[in-house]
mmCIF file of C-alpha atoms in Angstrom:
data_model
loop_
_atom_site.group_PDB
_atom_site.id
_atom_site.type_symbol
_atom_site.label_atom_id
_atom_site.label_comp_id
_atom_site.label_asym_id
_atom_site.label_seq_id
_atom_site.Cartn_x
_atom_site.Cartn_y
_atom_site.Cartn_z
ATOM 1 C CA LYS A 7 0.134 0.253 -0.295
ATOM 2 C CA ARG A 8 3.085 2.355 1.136
ATOM 3 C CA LYS A 9 4.488 1.680 -2.620
ATOM 4 C CA LYS A 10 1.436 2.067 -4.213
ATOM 5 C CA MET A 11 0.923 5.754 -2.564
ATOM 6 C CA SER A 12 4.463 6.804 -2.932
ATOM 7 C CA GLU A 13 4.420 5.715 -6.635
ATOM 8 C CA ARG A 14 1.083 7.897 -7.112
ATOM 9 C CA PHE A 15 3.137 10.696 -5.383
ATOM 10 C CA SER A 16 5.798 10.795 -7.740
ATOM 11 C CA VAL A 17 3.407 10.371 -10.822
ATOM 12 C CA VAL A 18 1.898 13.507 -9.689
ATOM 13 C CA ARG A 19 5.169 15.793 -8.605
ATOM 14 C CA ARG A 20 6.219 14.909 -12.250
ATOM 15 C CA ALA A 21 3.382 16.038 -13.262
ATOM 16 C CA LEU A 22 1.959 18.993 -11.731
ATOM 17 C CA PRO A 23 4.579 21.326 -13.521
ATOM 18 C CA ALA A 24 3.388 20.654 -16.675
ATOM 19 C CA THR A 25 -0.275 20.698 -16.051
ATOM 20 C CA VAL A 26 0.483 24.064 -13.812
ATOM 21 C CA THR A 27 2.137 25.288 -17.429
ATOM 22 C CA ILE A 28 -0.819 23.576 -19.686
ATOM 23 C CA LEU A 29 -3.567 25.431 -17.902
ATOM 24 C CA PHE A 30 -1.452 28.946 -17.821
ATOM 25 C CA ALA A 31 -1.282 28.394 -21.687
ATOM 26 C CA PHE A 32 -4.949 28.113 -22.025
ATOM 27 C CA ALA A 33 -5.635 30.674 -19.921
ATOM 28 C CA CYS A 34 -3.929 33.182 -22.168
ATOM 29 C CA VAL A 35 -5.086 31.716 -25.130
ATOM 30 C CA SER A 36 -8.716 31.811 -24.051
ATOM 31 C CA LEU A 37 -8.119 35.476 -23.026
ATOM 32 C CA ALA A 38 -6.573 36.286 -26.769
ATOM 33 C CA ARG A 39 -9.079 34.828 -28.070
ATOM 34 C CA LEU A 40 -11.660 36.905 -26.371
ATOM 35 C CA LEU A 41 -10.464 40.811 -26.898
ATOM 36 C CA LEU A 42 -8.943 39.721 -30.525
ATOM 37 C CA SER A 43 -12.879 38.053 -31.006
ATOM 38 C CA PRO A 44 -15.178 40.668 -33.373
ATOM 39 C CA GLN A 45 -18.127 39.203 -31.838
ATOM 40 C CA THR A 46 -16.820 40.600 -28.333
ATOM 41 C CA SER A 47 -18.211 43.250 -26.618
ATOM 42 C CA MET A 48 -16.037 46.328 -25.514
ATOM 43 C CA LYS A 49 -17.502 46.020 -22.073
ATOM 44 C CA THR A 50 -16.768 42.783 -21.939
ATOM 45 C CA LYS A 51 -13.280 42.934 -23.561
ATOM 46 C CA ALA A 52 -12.843 45.963 -20.611
ATOM 47 C CA ALA A 53 -13.941 43.425 -17.803
ATOM 48 C CA ALA A 54 -11.382 40.617 -18.732
ATOM 49 C CA ILE A 55 -8.722 43.643 -18.813
ATOM 50 C CA GLY A 56 -9.469 44.908 -15.916
ATOM 51 C CA GLY A 57 -9.679 41.173 -14.529
ATOM 52 C CA THR A 58 -6.123 40.506 -16.063
ATOM 53 C CA LEU A 59 -4.516 43.733 -14.007
ATOM 54 C CA ALA A 60 -5.962 42.736 -11.231
ATOM 55 C CA TYR A 61 -4.815 39.167 -10.922
ATOM 56 C CA ILE A 62 -1.093 40.357 -12.007
ATOM 57 C CA ALA A 63 -1.617 42.854 -9.479
ATOM 58 C CA LEU A 64 -2.769 40.653 -6.239
ATOM 59 C CA VAL A 65 -0.693 37.948 -7.578
ATOM 60 C CA GLN A 66 2.532 40.511 -6.990
ATOM 61 C CA LEU A 67 0.794 41.792 -3.804
ATOM 62 C CA LEU A 68 0.609 38.275 -2.178
ATOM 63 C CA ARG A 69 4.365 37.292 -3.036
ATOM 64 C CA TRP A 70 5.775 40.322 -1.552
ATOM 65 C CA GLN A 71 3.676 39.690 1.355
ATOM 66 C CA ARG A 72 4.622 36.507 1.871
ATOM 67 C CA PHE A 73 8.396 37.978 1.019
ATOM 68 C CA ARG A 74 8.764 40.014 3.948
ATOM 69 C CA GLU A 75 7.680 36.785 6.077
ATOM 70 C CA LEU A 76 10.345 35.418 4.298
ATOM 71 C CA GLN A 77 12.381 37.542 5.697
ATOM 72 C CA LYS A 78 11.632 36.959 9.711
ATOM 73 C CA VAL A 79 12.817 33.673 9.391
ATOM 74 C CA GLU A 80 15.776 32.720 11.279
ATOM 75 C CA ASP A 81 16.940 29.307 10.656
ATOM 76 C CA PRO A 82 18.753 28.867 7.374
ATOM 77 C CA PHE A 83 17.102 25.365 7.450
ATOM 78 C CA GLU A 84 13.669 26.088 7.430
ATOM 79 C CA LEU A 85 13.994 28.855 5.102
ATOM 80 C CA ALA A 86 16.135 27.128 2.973
ATOM 81 C CA CYS A 87 13.147 24.081 2.666
ATOM 82 C CA LEU A 88 10.377 27.163 2.525
ATOM 83 C CA LEU A 89 11.895 28.536 -0.509
ATOM 84 C CA SER A 90 12.193 24.963 -2.146
ATOM 85 C CA TYR A 91 8.294 23.844 -1.512
ATOM 86 C CA VAL A 92 6.633 27.163 -1.214
ATOM 87 C CA GLU A 93 8.941 30.238 -2.825
ATOM 88 C CA PHE A 94 9.755 28.837 -5.881
ATOM 89 C CA PRO A 95 9.029 25.030 -6.245
ATOM 90 C CA ALA A 96 8.466 24.824 -9.887
ATOM 91 C CA ILE A 97 11.962 25.864 -10.679
ATOM 92 C CA MET A 98 14.138 24.903 -7.939
ATOM 93 C CA HIS A 99 12.446 21.312 -8.669
ATOM 94 C CA ALA A 100 13.055 21.678 -12.672
ATOM 95 C CA SER A 101 16.795 22.895 -11.875
ATOM 96 C CA LEU A 102 17.543 20.125 -9.937
ATOM 97 C CA GLU A 103 16.131 17.721 -12.678
ATOM 98 C CA PHE A 104 18.203 19.180 -15.361
ATOM 99 C CA GLY A 105 21.570 19.920 -12.881
ATOM 100 C CA LEU A 106 21.101 16.300 -12.700
ATOM 101 C CA PHE A 107 21.474 16.034 -16.429
ATOM 102 C CA LYS A 108 24.834 17.516 -15.959
ATOM 103 C CA THR A 109 25.847 14.972 -13.221
ATOM 104 C CA TYR A 110 25.076 12.294 -16.289
ATOM 105 C CA ALA A 111 27.954 13.905 -18.220
ATOM 106 C CA ILE A 112 30.778 13.377 -16.004
ATOM 107 C CA PRO A 113 32.980 10.599 -17.602
ATOM 108 C CA SER A 114 33.712 8.873 -14.710
ATOM 109 C CA VAL A 115 29.248 9.357 -13.204
ATOM 110 C CA SER A 116 28.273 7.536 -16.519
ATOM 111 C CA LYS A 117 30.249 4.666 -16.484
ATOM 112 C CA ILE A 118 29.165 4.064 -12.963
ATOM 113 C CA LEU A 119 25.304 4.796 -14.015
ATOM 114 C CA LYS A 120 26.059 2.409 -16.790
ATOM 115 C CA SER A 121 27.220 -0.345 -14.995
ATOM 116 C CA THR A 122 24.040 -0.240 -12.538
ATOM 117 C CA GLN A 123 21.937 -0.101 -16.076
ATOM 118 C CA CYS A 124 19.362 1.647 -14.325
ATOM 119 C CA PHE A 125 19.133 4.308 -17.139
ATOM 120 C CA THR A 126 19.519 1.699 -19.405
ATOM 121 C CA LYS A 127 17.429 -1.540 -18.679
ATOM 122 C CA SER A 128 14.105 -0.157 -19.421
ATOM 123 C CA LEU A 129 11.913 2.871 -18.848
ATOM 124 C CA GLU A 130 10.599 1.766 -15.499
ATOM 125 C CA SER A 131 14.148 1.041 -13.917
ATOM 126 C CA CYS A 132 15.467 4.330 -14.493
ATOM 127 C CA LEU A 133 12.193 6.075 -13.578
ATOM 128 C CA ARG A 134 12.259 4.465 -10.437
ATOM 129 C CA ARG A 135 16.091 5.053 -10.294
ATOM 130 C CA TYR A 136 15.047 9.285 -10.571
ATOM 131 C CA ASP A 137 11.823 8.388 -8.294
ATOM 132 C CA ASP A 138 14.011 6.649 -5.013
ATOM 133 C CA THR A 139 16.789 9.812 -5.341
ATOM 134 C CA ASN A 140 13.341 12.095 -4.824
ATOM 135 C CA LEU A 141 11.223 10.140 -2.489
ATOM 136 C CA LEU A 142 15.072 10.123 -0.361
ATOM 137 C CA LEU A 143 16.177 13.489 -0.563
ATOM 138 C CA THR A 144 12.344 14.771 0.145
ATOM 139 C CA GLU A 145 12.055 12.550 3.675
ATOM 140 C CA ILE A 146 15.108 14.142 4.255
ATOM 141 C CA PHE A 147 14.190 18.032 3.974
ATOM 142 C CA ASP A 148 10.173 17.454 4.718
ATOM 143 C CA LYS A 149 11.039 16.892 8.257
ATOM 144 C CA GLY A 150 12.313 20.299 8.255
ATOM 145 C CA ASN A 151 15.159 19.092 11.403
ATOM 146 C CA LEU A 152 18.304 16.676 9.374
ATOM 147 C CA ASN A 153 18.117 15.255 13.163
ATOM 148 C CA HIS A 154 14.906 14.412 12.577
ATOM 149 C CA PRO A 155 14.747 10.295 12.693
ATOM 150 C CA ARG A 156 12.922 9.665 9.933
ATOM 151 C CA ALA A 157 16.121 11.707 7.867
ATOM 152 C CA ILE A 158 18.406 9.981 9.353
ATOM 153 C CA LEU A 159 16.821 6.866 8.813
ATOM 154 C CA ALA A 160 16.875 8.110 4.698
ATOM 155 C CA LEU A 161 20.421 9.810 5.429
ATOM 156 C CA ARG A 162 21.879 6.105 6.825
ATOM 157 C CA ARG A 163 19.981 4.941 2.837
ATOM 158 C CA LEU A 164 21.598 7.531 0.921
ATOM 159 C CA ASN A 165 25.259 6.983 1.905
ATOM 160 C CA HIS A 166 24.414 2.719 1.936
ATOM 161 C CA LEU A 167 23.441 2.733 -1.735
ATOM 162 C CA HIS A 168 25.992 5.060 -2.537
ATOM 163 C CA SER A 169 28.370 3.112 -0.758
ATOM 164 C CA HIS A 170 27.992 -0.174 -2.575
ATOM 165 C CA TYR A 171 30.187 2.118 -6.062
ATOM 166 C CA ALA A 172 33.809 3.156 -5.848
ATOM 167 C CA ILE A 173 32.248 7.288 -6.450
ATOM 168 C CA ARG A 174 35.210 9.556 -6.155
ATOM 169 C CA ASN A 175 35.279 12.461 -3.074
ATOM 170 C CA GLU A 176 35.379 14.932 -6.904
ATOM 171 C CA ASP A 177 32.029 12.940 -7.959
ATOM 172 C CA TYR A 178 30.666 13.378 -5.106
ATOM 173 C CA LEU A 179 31.987 17.546 -4.564
ATOM 174 C CA TYR A 180 30.217 18.372 -8.274
ATOM 175 C CA THR A 181 26.965 16.640 -7.606
ATOM 176 C CA LEU A 182 26.825 18.481 -4.326
ATOM 177 C CA SER A 183 27.699 21.953 -5.726
ATOM 178 C CA VAL A 184 25.234 21.633 -8.622
ATOM 179 C CA PHE A 185 22.780 20.981 -6.110
ATOM 180 C CA ILE A 186 23.166 24.646 -4.437
ATOM 181 C CA CYS A 187 24.310 26.272 -7.567
ATOM 182 C CA GLU A 188 22.041 24.951 -9.865
ATOM 183 C CA PRO A 189 18.197 26.199 -7.860
ATOM 184 C CA ILE A 190 20.005 29.740 -7.332
ATOM 185 C CA ASP A 191 20.823 31.020 -10.853
ATOM 186 C CA TRP A 192 17.433 28.900 -12.156
ATOM 187 C CA VAL A 193 16.035 30.823 -9.855
ATOM 188 C CA ASN A 194 18.048 34.230 -10.276
ATOM 189 C CA LYS A 195 17.358 33.730 -14.175
ATOM 190 C CA TYR A 196 13.733 32.461 -14.141
ATOM 191 C CA GLY A 197 12.141 33.358 -10.863
ATOM 192 C CA TRP A 198 10.159 36.402 -10.410
ATOM 193 C CA ARG A 199 12.651 38.154 -7.901
ATOM 194 C CA ARG A 200 16.972 37.253 -7.452
ATOM 195 C CA LEU A 201 17.506 35.545 -4.177
ATOM 196 C CA THR A 202 18.927 37.807 -1.325
ATOM 197 C CA GLU A 203 22.674 37.270 -0.348
ATOM 198 C CA ARG A 204 20.555 35.758 2.642
ATOM 199 C CA GLU A 205 18.794 33.052 0.893
ATOM 200 C CA GLU A 206 21.312 32.210 -1.091
ATOM 201 C CA ARG A 207 23.332 31.359 2.054
ATOM 202 C CA ALA A 208 20.661 29.097 3.475
ATOM 203 C CA LEU A 209 20.388 26.943 0.391
ATOM 204 C CA PHE A 210 24.124 26.793 1.127
ATOM 205 C CA VAL A 211 24.293 25.960 4.504
ATOM 206 C CA LEU A 212 21.378 23.174 3.836
ATOM 207 C CA PHE A 213 23.268 21.200 1.437
ATOM 208 C CA TYR A 214 26.842 21.837 3.300
ATOM 209 C CA GLU A 215 25.424 19.829 6.277
ATOM 210 C CA LEU A 216 23.525 17.314 4.306
ATOM 211 C CA GLY A 217 27.408 16.807 2.258
ATOM 212 C CA SER A 218 29.252 16.125 5.083
ATOM 213 C CA ARG A 219 26.661 14.269 7.084
ATOM 214 C CA MET A 220 27.045 11.908 3.874
ATOM 215 C CA GLY A 221 31.221 11.832 4.213
ATOM 216 C CA ILE A 222 31.619 14.015 1.468
ATOM 217 C CA GLU A 223 35.567 15.698 1.964
ATOM 218 C CA LYS A 224 36.627 18.823 1.449
ATOM 219 C CA ILE A 225 33.149 21.390 0.740
ATOM 220 C CA PRO A 226 34.556 24.578 -0.502
ATOM 221 C CA ASP A 227 33.301 26.720 2.858
ATOM 222 C CA SER A 228 31.923 29.400 1.000
ATOM 223 C CA LEU A 229 29.476 30.076 -1.665
ATOM 224 C CA GLU A 230 32.100 31.284 -4.191
ATOM 225 C CA LYS A 231 34.264 28.578 -3.902
ATOM 226 C CA ILE A 232 31.411 25.852 -4.671
ATOM 227 C CA PHE A 233 30.537 27.939 -7.167
ATOM 228 C CA ARG A 234 34.162 28.261 -8.498
ATOM 229 C CA PHE A 235 34.669 24.529 -7.816
ATOM 230 C CA LYS A 236 32.063 23.925 -9.985
ATOM 231 C CA GLU A 237 32.765 26.206 -12.852
ATOM 232 C CA ASP A 238 36.736 24.705 -12.281
ATOM 233 C CA PHE A 239 35.400 21.327 -12.726
ATOM 234 C CA GLU A 240 33.646 21.695 -15.844
ATOM 235 C CA LYS A 241 36.075 22.692 -17.630
ATOM 236 C CA SER A 242 38.478 20.429 -17.026
ATOM 237 C CA GLN A 243 35.610 17.377 -17.758
#
């Protein structure tokens, strides 16, 4: 029963960003057809435009209200989780999905992935590999505390799964840098606002602590250094 619930959760989570995009596109097309139709009266067009502008204004008002509330959050772990699950959920999720593709392009990483046959055996095994990673990270971060028993158990499971393979520390470091840098870059490029310095720092602290508990060595001790490491590592491949 739990397995079926997990599978349903994963399907819904994968489909949600696409569903929202489709609904938004449908709304835009419907509005354009309404405004361009010669049969639509000027009164109806004015009401449609006014309603659209009012909706946009309301959305921006609520967004800035939530932004002010975020600035009151002092705990970096809580702030990072709110950014990921409340403030920028779709962008954060997409950035990590595409960020994982970058790690697959590293020869030493792709060699291990090929040996596991997770991505070559079948579509089901490929999706399972992605869902397993997604569910474990969700279990770790959703509790709001890395010391939560469920988070500790999920982290142990994550370490156990990786212990079967001879993974270089540099590859661990690069994957960690992707999980830190890609969400920050994506939000700053495609989000409705840029992240503040404190918010970027919170994301760094979150994954720095995760990397430390995974036993990753020589993690750069600042956001600037982790960005520099990622850039230099990609150039060397």
